[in-house]
Short mmCIF file of C-alpha atoms in Angstrom, two decimals:
data_model
loop_
_atom_site.label_atom_id
_atom_site.label_comp_id
_atom_site.label_asym_id
_atom_site.label_seq_id
_atom_site.Cartn_x
_atom_site.Cartn_y
_atom_site.Cartn_z
CA UNK A 1 0.00 0.00 0.00
CA UNK A 2 1.20 3.52 -0.78
CA UNK A 3 1.74 4.93 2.71
CA UNK A 4 0.99 8.63 2.17
CA UNK A 5 -2.72 8.61 3.01
CA UNK A 6 -2.12 6.16 5.84
CA UNK A 7 0.29 8.65 7.43
CA UNK A 8 -2.17 11.51 6.90
CA UNK A 9 -4.96 9.51 8.52
CA UNK A 10 -2.76 8.53 11.46
CA UNK A 11 -2.67 12.13 12.64
CA UNK A 12 -6.43 12.47 12.21
CA UNK A 13 -7.18 9.33 14.23
CA UNK A 14 -4.65 10.26 16.91
CA UNK A 15 -6.43 13.58 17.45
CA UNK A 16 -9.68 11.69 17.98
CA UNK A 17 -7.99 9.58 20.70
CA UNK A 18 -5.89 12.18 22.54
CA UNK A 19 -5.40 10.01 25.63
CA UNK A 20 -4.28 6.91 23.70
CA UNK A 21 -0.65 6.76 22.51
CA UNK A 22 -0.91 5.29 19.03
CA UNK A 23 1.76 3.91 16.75
CA UNK A 24 1.94 2.66 13.15
CA UNK A 25 2.91 -0.76 11.96
CA UNK A 26 6.22 -1.37 10.22
CA UNK A 27 7.06 1.24 7.62
CA UNK A 28 7.42 -1.31 4.84
CA UNK A 29 3.75 -2.27 4.97
CA UNK A 30 2.13 0.56 7.00
CA UNK A 31 -1.07 -1.45 7.31
CA UNK A 32 -2.13 -1.23 10.94
CA UNK A 33 -2.32 1.09 13.93
CA UNK A 34 -2.09 0.01 17.55
CA UNK A 35 -1.99 1.27 21.14
CA UNK A 36 1.61 1.69 22.23
CA UNK A 37 2.71 0.04 25.49
CA UNK A 38 -0.19 -2.42 25.75
CA UNK A 39 -0.79 -6.04 24.78
CA UNK A 40 -4.02 -8.06 24.81
CA UNK A 41 -4.52 -11.53 26.27
CA UNK A 42 -7.49 -13.76 26.94
CA UNK A 43 -8.98 -13.51 30.43
CA UNK A 44 -8.17 -15.79 33.30
CA UNK A 45 -5.27 -18.21 33.35
CA UNK A 46 -3.81 -17.02 30.04
CA UNK A 47 -3.79 -13.36 31.10
CA UNK A 48 -2.06 -14.27 34.34
CA UNK A 49 0.50 -16.37 32.45
CA UNK A 50 1.20 -13.47 30.11
CA UNK A 51 1.63 -11.03 32.98
CA UNK A 52 3.96 -13.40 34.82
CA UNK A 53 6.05 -14.08 31.70
CA UNK A 54 6.48 -10.39 30.91
CA UNK A 55 7.23 -9.47 34.51
CA UNK A 56 9.86 -12.20 34.77
CA UNK A 57 11.46 -11.05 31.51
CA UNK A 58 11.55 -7.43 32.66
CA UNK A 59 13.06 -8.42 35.99
CA UNK A 60 15.91 -10.08 34.12
CA UNK A 61 16.37 -7.21 31.64
CA UNK A 62 18.44 -4.23 32.59
CA UNK A 63 16.64 -0.88 32.43
CA UNK A 64 13.08 -2.22 32.40
CA UNK A 65 10.77 -1.81 35.39
CA UNK A 66 8.66 -4.86 36.32
CA UNK A 67 6.29 -2.74 38.44
CA UNK A 68 4.95 -1.20 35.25
CA UNK A 69 3.62 -4.58 34.10
CA UNK A 70 -0.01 -4.75 35.15
CA UNK A 71 -3.45 -5.76 34.00
CA UNK A 72 -5.98 -3.01 33.28
CA UNK A 73 -9.58 -3.66 34.24
CA UNK A 74 -11.31 -6.78 35.59
CA UNK A 75 -9.86 -10.23 35.11
CA UNK A 76 -13.08 -11.51 33.54
CA UNK A 77 -15.60 -9.79 31.27
CA UNK A 78 -17.95 -10.73 28.45
CA UNK A 79 -15.40 -9.96 25.73
CA UNK A 80 -12.91 -12.35 27.27
CA UNK A 81 -9.96 -10.00 26.81
CA UNK A 82 -7.57 -8.27 29.22
CA UNK A 83 -5.31 -5.29 28.49
CA UNK A 84 -1.84 -5.72 29.96
CA UNK A 85 0.30 -2.62 30.25
CA UNK A 86 3.96 -3.30 29.63
CA UNK A 87 5.45 0.07 30.51
CA UNK A 88 4.90 3.28 32.44
CA UNK A 89 1.71 5.06 31.30
CA UNK A 90 2.66 7.79 28.83
CA UNK A 91 6.28 6.67 28.63
CA UNK A 92 7.99 7.43 25.35
CA UNK A 93 9.76 4.07 25.15
CA UNK A 94 7.61 1.32 23.68
CA UNK A 95 8.35 -1.81 25.72
CA UNK A 96 5.92 -4.04 23.80
CA UNK A 97 8.64 -5.52 21.54
CA UNK A 98 10.41 -6.76 24.68
CA UNK A 99 7.14 -8.25 25.91
CA UNK A 100 6.42 -9.94 22.60
CA UNK A 101 9.84 -11.52 22.47
CA UNK A 102 9.38 -12.88 25.98
CA UNK A 103 5.96 -14.26 25.14
CA UNK A 104 6.98 -16.07 21.97
CA UNK A 105 8.76 -18.62 24.15
CA UNK A 106 5.65 -19.11 26.29
CA UNK A 107 3.51 -19.48 23.16
CA UNK A 108 5.89 -22.05 21.73
CA UNK A 109 5.57 -24.08 24.93
CA UNK A 110 1.77 -23.93 24.90
CA UNK A 111 1.29 -24.24 21.13
CA UNK A 112 -1.18 -21.33 21.13
CA UNK A 113 -1.05 -17.59 20.48
CA UNK A 114 -1.39 -15.90 23.87
CA UNK A 115 -1.00 -12.22 23.11
CA UNK A 116 -1.36 -9.52 20.46
CA UNK A 117 -1.07 -5.79 20.10
CA UNK A 118 -4.16 -3.69 20.78
CA UNK A 119 -4.99 -2.84 17.16
CA UNK A 120 -7.11 0.10 16.01
CA UNK A 121 -10.21 -1.09 14.15
CA UNK A 122 -11.29 1.50 11.58
CA UNK A 123 -13.86 2.02 8.87
CA UNK A 124 -12.56 0.72 5.57
CA UNK A 125 -12.06 4.15 4.01
CA UNK A 126 -10.43 5.60 7.11
CA UNK A 127 -6.87 4.40 7.70
CA UNK A 128 -6.93 2.92 4.18
CA UNK A 129 -8.88 5.51 2.17
CA UNK A 130 -10.35 4.51 -1.18
CA UNK A 131 -11.27 8.12 -1.82
CA UNK A 132 -13.41 10.94 -0.42
CA UNK A 133 -17.01 11.69 -1.43
CA UNK A 134 -17.83 13.77 -4.48
CA UNK A 135 -21.04 15.86 -4.69
CA UNK A 136 -23.72 14.62 -7.08
CA UNK A 137 -26.69 16.66 -8.32
CA UNK A 138 -30.06 15.66 -6.93
CA UNK A 139 -31.28 15.16 -10.48
CA UNK A 140 -28.80 12.28 -10.94
CA UNK A 141 -30.24 8.90 -9.90
CA UNK A 142 -28.68 6.76 -7.19
CA UNK A 143 -26.42 3.93 -8.30
CA UNK A 144 -27.49 1.24 -7.51
CA UNK A 145 -30.98 2.61 -8.14
CA UNK A 146 -33.89 1.59 -5.95
CA UNK A 147 -35.11 -1.92 -6.74
CA UNK A 148 -38.78 -2.66 -7.18
CA UNK A 149 -40.78 -3.52 -4.10
CA UNK A 150 -41.65 -1.80 -0.89
CA UNK A 151 -41.15 -1.97 2.84
CA UNK A 152 -43.33 -4.29 4.90
CA UNK A 153 -42.62 -4.25 8.63
CA UNK A 154 -43.97 -7.79 9.00
CA UNK A 155 -41.69 -9.35 6.38
CA UNK A 156 -38.68 -7.02 6.39
CA UNK A 157 -35.23 -8.59 6.74
CA UNK A 158 -33.41 -7.20 9.77
CA UNK A 159 -30.05 -5.60 8.93
CA UNK A 160 -27.75 -4.04 11.52
CA UNK A 161 -25.15 -1.59 10.19
CA UNK A 162 -22.15 -1.10 12.48
CA UNK A 163 -20.61 2.19 11.43
CA UNK A 164 -20.85 5.92 11.98
CA UNK A 165 -24.37 7.07 12.85
CA UNK A 166 -27.14 8.59 10.75
CA UNK A 167 -27.06 12.25 9.71
CA UNK A 168 -29.83 14.35 11.18
CA UNK A 169 -31.79 14.72 7.92
CA UNK A 170 -31.47 11.16 6.62
CA UNK A 171 -35.25 10.69 6.45
CA UNK A 172 -35.36 13.34 3.74
CA UNK A 173 -34.01 10.62 1.45
CA UNK A 174 -37.09 8.46 0.66
CA UNK A 175 -35.35 5.03 0.74
CA UNK A 176 -34.27 5.77 4.33
CA UNK A 177 -37.74 6.70 5.61
CA UNK A 178 -37.88 3.52 7.73
CA UNK A 179 -34.23 3.47 8.82
CA UNK A 180 -33.57 3.84 12.54
CA UNK A 181 -30.54 4.01 14.79
CA UNK A 182 -28.02 6.34 16.36
CA UNK A 183 -27.46 9.93 15.35
CA UNK A 184 -24.14 10.93 13.85
CA UNK A 185 -22.22 12.84 16.49
CA UNK A 186 -20.75 16.27 15.67
CA UNK A 187 -21.56 16.45 11.97
CA UNK A 188 -19.70 19.74 11.52
CA UNK A 189 -16.77 21.55 13.09
CA UNK A 190 -16.84 25.01 14.70
CA UNK A 191 -16.86 26.62 11.23
CA UNK A 192 -19.85 24.60 10.03
CA UNK A 193 -17.74 22.39 7.75
CA UNK A 194 -18.57 18.68 7.51
CA UNK A 195 -16.18 16.52 9.47
CA UNK A 196 -14.28 13.76 7.72
CA UNK A 197 -16.35 10.58 7.16
CA UNK A 198 -19.61 12.12 8.34
CA UNK A 199 -22.32 10.42 6.30
CA UNK A 200 -20.42 7.13 5.93
CA UNK A 201 -23.09 5.13 7.80
CA UNK A 202 -25.90 7.00 6.04
CA UNK A 203 -24.34 6.33 2.62
CA UNK A 204 -24.13 2.60 3.44
CA UNK A 205 -27.75 2.50 4.64
CA UNK A 206 -28.83 4.19 1.41
CA UNK A 207 -27.15 1.49 -0.69
CA UNK A 208 -28.73 -1.26 1.39
CA UNK A 209 -32.20 0.25 1.12
CA UNK A 210 -31.82 0.66 -2.65
CA UNK A 211 -30.73 -2.94 -3.29
CA UNK A 212 -33.20 -4.44 -0.79
CA UNK A 213 -36.21 -2.16 -0.11
CA UNK A 214 -37.88 -4.66 2.26
CA UNK A 215 -35.27 -4.32 4.99
CA UNK A 216 -35.51 -3.03 8.53
CA UNK A 217 -32.18 -1.20 8.74
CA UNK A 218 -30.72 -0.10 12.06
CA UNK A 219 -27.51 1.94 12.04
CA UNK A 220 -25.41 1.97 15.19
CA UNK A 221 -22.81 4.72 15.70
CA UNK A 222 -20.24 2.30 17.09
CA UNK A 223 -17.54 4.02 15.03
CA UNK A 224 -18.68 7.62 15.39
CA UNK A 225 -15.33 8.73 16.82
CA UNK A 226 -13.38 9.39 13.61
CA UNK A 227 -14.42 5.95 12.40
CA UNK A 228 -11.92 4.24 14.72
CA UNK A 229 -11.95 2.22 17.95
CA UNK A 230 -9.46 0.13 19.91
CA UNK A 231 -9.71 -3.63 19.48
CA UNK A 232 -10.00 -4.01 23.26
CA UNK A 233 -13.23 -1.96 23.18
CA UNK A 234 -14.70 -3.13 19.89
CA UNK A 235 -15.96 -6.52 21.06
CA UNK A 236 -17.93 -4.94 23.90
CA UNK A 237 -19.44 -2.36 21.55
CA UNK A 238 -20.52 -5.10 19.15
CA UNK A 239 -22.22 -6.94 22.00
CA UNK A 240 -23.97 -3.69 22.97
CA UNK A 241 -25.20 -3.22 19.40
CA UNK A 242 -26.77 -6.69 19.14
CA UNK A 243 -28.12 -6.54 22.69
CA UNK A 244 -30.14 -3.40 21.86
CA UNK A 245 -32.31 -5.15 19.31
CA UNK A 246 -31.36 -8.80 19.39
CA UNK A 247 -29.27 -10.65 16.84
CA UNK A 248 -30.38 -9.49 13.36
CA UNK A 249 -30.56 -11.48 10.15
CA UNK A 250 -27.53 -9.67 8.72
CA UNK A 251 -24.76 -7.46 10.11
CA UNK A 252 -23.13 -5.15 7.58
CA UNK A 253 -19.67 -4.14 8.81
CA UNK A 254 -17.43 -1.88 6.74
CA UNK A 255 -14.53 -1.82 9.19
CA UNK A 256 -11.57 -3.87 10.32
CA UNK A 257 -7.79 -4.00 10.44
CA UNK A 258 -4.83 -6.09 9.40
CA UNK A 259 -2.91 -7.56 12.34
CA UNK A 260 0.75 -7.83 13.17
CA UNK A 261 0.62 -11.63 13.29
CA UNK A 262 -1.73 -12.10 10.35
CA UNK A 263 -4.10 -13.96 12.69
CA UNK A 264 -7.55 -12.91 13.90
CA UNK A 265 -8.40 -10.38 16.61
CA UNK A 266 -8.13 -11.60 20.20
CA UNK A 267 -10.47 -8.76 21.15
CA UNK A 268 -13.22 -10.27 18.97
CA UNK A 269 -12.80 -13.91 20.02
CA UNK A 270 -15.85 -13.96 22.30
CA UNK A 271 -18.08 -12.06 19.88
CA UNK A 272 -17.12 -14.27 16.94
CA UNK A 273 -17.77 -17.43 18.95
CA UNK A 274 -21.23 -16.17 19.89
CA UNK A 275 -21.91 -15.08 16.30
CA UNK A 276 -21.10 -18.61 15.14
CA UNK A 277 -23.86 -20.00 17.38
CA UNK A 278 -26.50 -17.59 16.03
CA UNK A 279 -28.21 -17.56 12.64
CA UNK A 280 -26.85 -14.08 11.84
CA UNK A 281 -24.67 -13.57 8.75
CA UNK A 282 -21.78 -11.10 9.09
CA UNK A 283 -21.02 -9.36 5.78
CA UNK A 284 -17.66 -7.59 6.14
CA UNK A 285 -15.49 -5.32 4.01
CA UNK A 286 -12.14 -6.65 2.78
CA UNK A 287 -10.41 -3.27 3.17
CA UNK A 288 -8.72 -0.82 0.84
CA UNK A 289 -4.99 -1.55 1.14
CA UNK A 290 -4.69 -3.13 -2.35
CA UNK A 291 -3.12 -6.03 -0.46
CA UNK A 292 -3.58 -9.75 0.04
CA UNK A 293 -2.85 -9.36 3.76
CA UNK A 294 -5.94 -10.59 5.68
CA UNK A 295 -8.20 -7.80 6.95
CA UNK A 296 -10.14 -8.79 10.07
CA UNK A 297 -12.95 -9.61 10.75
CA UNK A 298 -13.62 -10.11 6.99
CA UNK A 299 -10.83 -12.70 6.85
CA UNK A 300 -12.71 -14.96 9.29
CA UNK A 301 -14.58 -16.07 6.16
CA UNK A 302 -11.54 -18.20 5.25
CA UNK A 303 -11.57 -20.12 8.55
CA UNK A 304 -13.59 -23.36 8.34
CA UNK A 305 -15.47 -22.71 11.56
CA UNK A 306 -16.74 -19.35 10.23
CA UNK A 307 -17.17 -20.22 6.55
CA UNK A 308 -20.98 -20.09 6.68
CA UNK A 309 -21.33 -17.18 9.12
CA UNK A 310 -18.96 -14.59 7.57
CA UNK A 311 -18.98 -13.30 3.99
CA UNK A 312 -15.99 -11.13 2.98
CA UNK A 313 -16.44 -8.55 0.21
CA UNK A 314 -13.96 -6.96 -2.19
CA UNK A 315 -14.70 -4.06 -4.57
CA UNK A 316 -15.02 -4.01 -8.35
CA UNK A 317 -14.01 -0.95 -10.33
CA UNK A 318 -16.57 1.40 -11.87
CA UNK A 319 -17.10 -0.63 -15.04
CA UNK A 320 -17.45 -3.86 -13.04
CA UNK A 321 -14.95 -5.80 -15.14
CA UNK A 322 -12.18 -6.29 -12.58
CA UNK A 323 -11.15 -5.27 -9.07
CA UNK A 324 -10.92 -1.64 -8.02
CA UNK A 325 -7.32 -0.54 -7.64
CA UNK A 326 -7.67 -0.11 -3.88
CA UNK A 327 -9.48 -3.37 -3.09
CA UNK A 328 -7.84 -6.00 -0.93
CA UNK A 329 -7.81 -9.43 -2.50
CA UNK A 330 -6.73 -13.00 -1.90
CA UNK A 331 -8.30 -16.39 -1.19
CA UNK A 332 -9.89 -15.04 1.99
CA UNK A 333 -12.09 -12.65 -0.07
CA UNK A 334 -15.19 -14.63 -0.99
CA UNK A 335 -17.05 -12.31 -3.39
CA UNK A 336 -16.65 -8.97 -5.17
CA UNK A 337 -19.27 -6.33 -5.89
CA UNK A 338 -19.35 -2.82 -7.38
CA UNK A 339 -17.52 -0.48 -5.03
CA UNK A 340 -16.14 2.36 -7.12
CA UNK A 341 -18.09 5.57 -7.82
CA UNK A 342 -21.37 4.40 -6.27
CA UNK A 343 -24.04 7.05 -5.65
CA UNK A 344 -26.08 7.22 -2.44
CA UNK A 345 -27.30 9.56 0.27
CA UNK A 346 -24.72 11.55 2.23
CA UNK A 347 -26.04 14.66 3.99
CA UNK A 348 -27.26 18.20 3.52
CA UNK A 349 -30.81 17.49 2.28
CA UNK A 350 -32.22 20.27 4.46
CA UNK A 351 -29.33 22.71 4.12
CA UNK A 352 -26.33 22.45 1.76
CA UNK A 353 -23.16 21.82 3.76
CA UNK A 354 -19.52 22.52 2.88
CA UNK A 355 -16.73 19.95 2.98
CA UNK A 356 -12.97 20.50 2.71
CA UNK A 357 -10.99 17.69 1.08
CA UNK A 358 -8.44 16.05 3.38
CA UNK A 359 -6.34 14.14 0.81
CA UNK A 360 -4.97 15.12 -2.58
CA UNK A 361 -5.40 13.07 -5.71
CA UNK A 362 -2.37 11.55 -7.43
CA UNK A 363 -0.85 12.09 -10.87
CA UNK A 364 -0.96 8.31 -11.36
CA UNK A 365 -2.68 5.44 -9.53
CA UNK A 366 -0.92 4.98 -6.19
CA UNK A 367 -1.28 1.21 -6.57
CA UNK A 368 0.15 1.03 -10.10
CA UNK A 369 -3.09 0.41 -12.05
CA UNK A 370 -3.41 1.90 -15.52
CA UNK A 371 -7.11 2.79 -15.66
CA UNK A 372 -8.50 6.23 -14.63
CA UNK A 373 -9.24 5.28 -11.01
CA UNK A 374 -10.35 7.28 -7.99
CA UNK A 375 -6.71 7.84 -7.01
CA UNK A 376 -6.57 10.37 -9.84
CA UNK A 377 -10.05 11.77 -10.44
CA UNK A 378 -11.77 14.04 -9.73
CA UNK A 379 -8.67 16.09 -8.98
CA UNK A 380 -8.41 18.00 -5.71
CA UNK A 381 -5.95 19.20 -3.08
CA UNK A 382 -6.42 18.09 0.53
CA UNK A 383 -5.84 19.80 3.87
CA UNK A 384 -3.83 16.89 5.33
CA UNK A 385 -1.66 16.28 2.27
CA UNK A 386 2.05 16.03 2.91
CA UNK A 387 4.01 18.93 1.46
CA UNK A 388 0.98 21.16 0.80
CA UNK A 389 2.37 24.00 2.95
CA UNK A 390 5.54 24.22 0.87
CA UNK A 391 3.54 24.78 -2.32
CA UNK A 392 1.02 27.18 -0.82
CA UNK A 393 -1.86 25.23 -2.38
CA UNK A 394 -5.20 25.73 -0.66
CA UNK A 395 -7.39 22.69 0.06
CA UNK A 396 -10.41 22.41 -2.20
CA UNK A 397 -13.93 22.89 -0.82
CA UNK A 398 -17.22 21.55 -2.19
CA UNK A 399 -20.88 21.67 -1.17
CA UNK A 400 -23.09 18.66 -0.48
CA UNK A 401 -26.85 18.90 -0.74
CA UNK A 402 -27.98 15.28 -0.59
CA UNK A 403 -26.30 12.71 -2.81
CA UNK A 404 -22.65 11.83 -3.25
CA UNK A 405 -20.43 9.51 -5.23
CA UNK A 406 -18.00 7.47 -3.10
CA UNK A 407 -15.66 4.50 -3.48
CA UNK A 408 -14.40 1.74 -1.21
CA UNK A 409 -14.97 -1.83 -0.09
CA UNK A 410 -17.04 -0.06 2.57
CA UNK A 411 -19.73 0.36 -0.07
CA UNK A 412 -19.37 -2.93 -1.91
CA UNK A 413 -20.26 -4.53 1.44
CA UNK A 414 -23.84 -3.19 1.72
CA UNK A 415 -24.38 -4.12 -1.94
CA UNK A 416 -23.73 -7.76 -1.01
CA UNK A 417 -25.65 -7.53 2.27
CA UNK A 418 -28.57 -6.09 0.31
CA UNK A 419 -28.47 -8.85 -2.29
CA UNK A 420 -28.58 -11.51 0.44
CA UNK A 421 -31.55 -9.72 2.01
CA UNK A 422 -33.30 -9.36 -1.36
CA UNK A 423 -32.83 -13.08 -2.01
CA UNK A 424 -34.39 -13.85 1.37
CA UNK A 425 -37.40 -11.69 0.50
CA UNK A 426 -37.82 -13.09 -3.02
CA UNK A 427 -37.49 -16.74 -1.97
CA UNK A 428 -39.24 -16.53 1.39
CA UNK A 429 -36.00 -17.70 2.98
CA UNK A 430 -35.63 -16.91 6.69
CA UNK A 431 -32.07 -18.17 7.16
CA UNK A 432 -29.48 -15.64 5.88
CA UNK A 433 -26.71 -18.25 5.85
CA UNK A 434 -28.74 -20.48 3.56
CA UNK A 435 -29.41 -17.44 1.34
CA UNK A 436 -25.68 -16.70 1.23
CA UNK A 437 -24.84 -20.27 0.21
CA UNK A 438 -27.51 -20.39 -2.48
CA UNK A 439 -26.48 -17.04 -3.94
CA UNK A 440 -22.85 -18.12 -4.16
CA UNK A 441 -23.79 -21.47 -5.67
CA UNK A 442 -26.16 -19.95 -8.22
CA UNK A 443 -24.12 -17.00 -9.43
CA UNK A 444 -22.70 -17.29 -12.92
CA UNK A 445 -21.20 -13.82 -12.74
CA UNK A 446 -17.50 -13.41 -12.26
CA UNK A 447 -14.79 -10.79 -12.55
CA UNK A 448 -11.07 -10.87 -13.16
CA UNK A 449 -9.00 -10.21 -10.03
CA UNK A 450 -5.22 -10.53 -10.25
CA UNK A 451 -5.49 -12.86 -13.24
CA UNK A 452 -8.12 -15.19 -11.75
CA UNK A 453 -11.89 -15.36 -12.25
CA UNK A 454 -13.74 -14.83 -8.96
CA UNK A 455 -17.44 -14.72 -7.98
CA UNK A 456 -19.04 -11.31 -8.47
CA UNK A 457 -22.44 -9.98 -7.37
CA UNK A 458 -23.83 -7.16 -9.52
CA UNK A 459 -27.26 -5.77 -8.54
CA UNK A 460 -29.79 -5.56 -11.40
CA UNK A 461 -30.23 -1.82 -10.74
CA UNK A 462 -26.50 -1.03 -10.78
CA UNK A 463 -25.17 0.79 -13.84
CA UNK A 464 -21.52 0.54 -14.93
CA UNK A 465 -19.72 3.87 -14.98
CA UNK A 466 -17.35 4.28 -17.95
CA UNK A 467 -13.76 4.54 -16.74
CA UNK A 468 -12.81 7.39 -19.07
CA UNK A 469 -10.49 9.98 -17.57
CA UNK A 470 -11.99 13.48 -17.46
CA UNK A 471 -9.93 16.30 -18.86
CA UNK A 472 -7.25 17.57 -16.52
CA UNK A 473 -7.06 21.39 -16.27
CA UNK A 474 -3.93 22.84 -17.84
#
């Protein structure tokens, strides 16, 4: 992945978590963020073993203070995870590498991974941005357009969207008239300018409602805080979301993270185990790093025990022929769907609202693709862009008054969630996992991804967008 936008987003996320010392993964991949000075372990005997192993290592290591090794919070909780601090709070030196080296020996003895970093889970256009939204005239139809059929409270498929919340005027967009959930916090800054990623959850709900009109959509603002949350907190927030309304038919999740080890998230162990015992289908975004590195929790789809309960989604480019330049890929990605230049509801239906771009476009695709992708068009200069101050370039500002065009696996995900829901409605199927299996088995559609043909879901109301580069101002 080209690291520039990742570095720009790091500062943005750090400002949203001022009391959490964050760090980036290794420079050569720049894929994940984590809480510095903390490791995660499973509750109970394993957490105590981790604490003892780290303390013993620090005692034997010159310059490290064993008294700074301690567990934060209760020893047992529903998420089954314990934070273990491995250094003085706020200390500049990151002692986690020492802890991890000490624990590798303990893991080798037990034959099980005992510990991980406390990763930052983020919406899939946040720390790995596909692009930023582009205003669309209200006269231009949504894409995908609204499918035929209406909403029936008695038959509607229940879909829970875990994301940022709903903008205040979302009901002004007819497909979202029946959508409920949490309000988006702090839509604008002190100057009345839209904050970054406001409208992300609303945009997703709009796509879902268009593809599957007979859905009872609930949007939870689990990721309202700059679209990011610590792994140690995410499991508890997921439990809160399902506890509010019960386990739904489908969860649409456009968030995740790669991990240092390449394995799953210890912080989600308990939630994933409980999900497996329900009938709920988790539809999860594959991420926008243009990488084959697993992005969790989408990558649970490749584990046999979760094969029927998790569906991972990559993004197709605007013409639908192959993958979008930003889309993650690999055998752990089960299906691809349109995810570039989709059109849905954003915000500003009541009053037009300004937005200042945060990232600049590139002269060429940052991932090395040769089609006119969203890396390059439409051209704009962003406020966070590295080197902008030296050129004196001002960030570009636009106005939103309802609809927007946006790209990312974030938005391919509700396309697939909507198609599963629409299949349930059309076939009278009440089990979303059965619907998932039948859709995958029945699809004859495919797309080319990295030289291979892979399953692709394309909604009947989706229109390909020609990938012709607009003229670049002289």
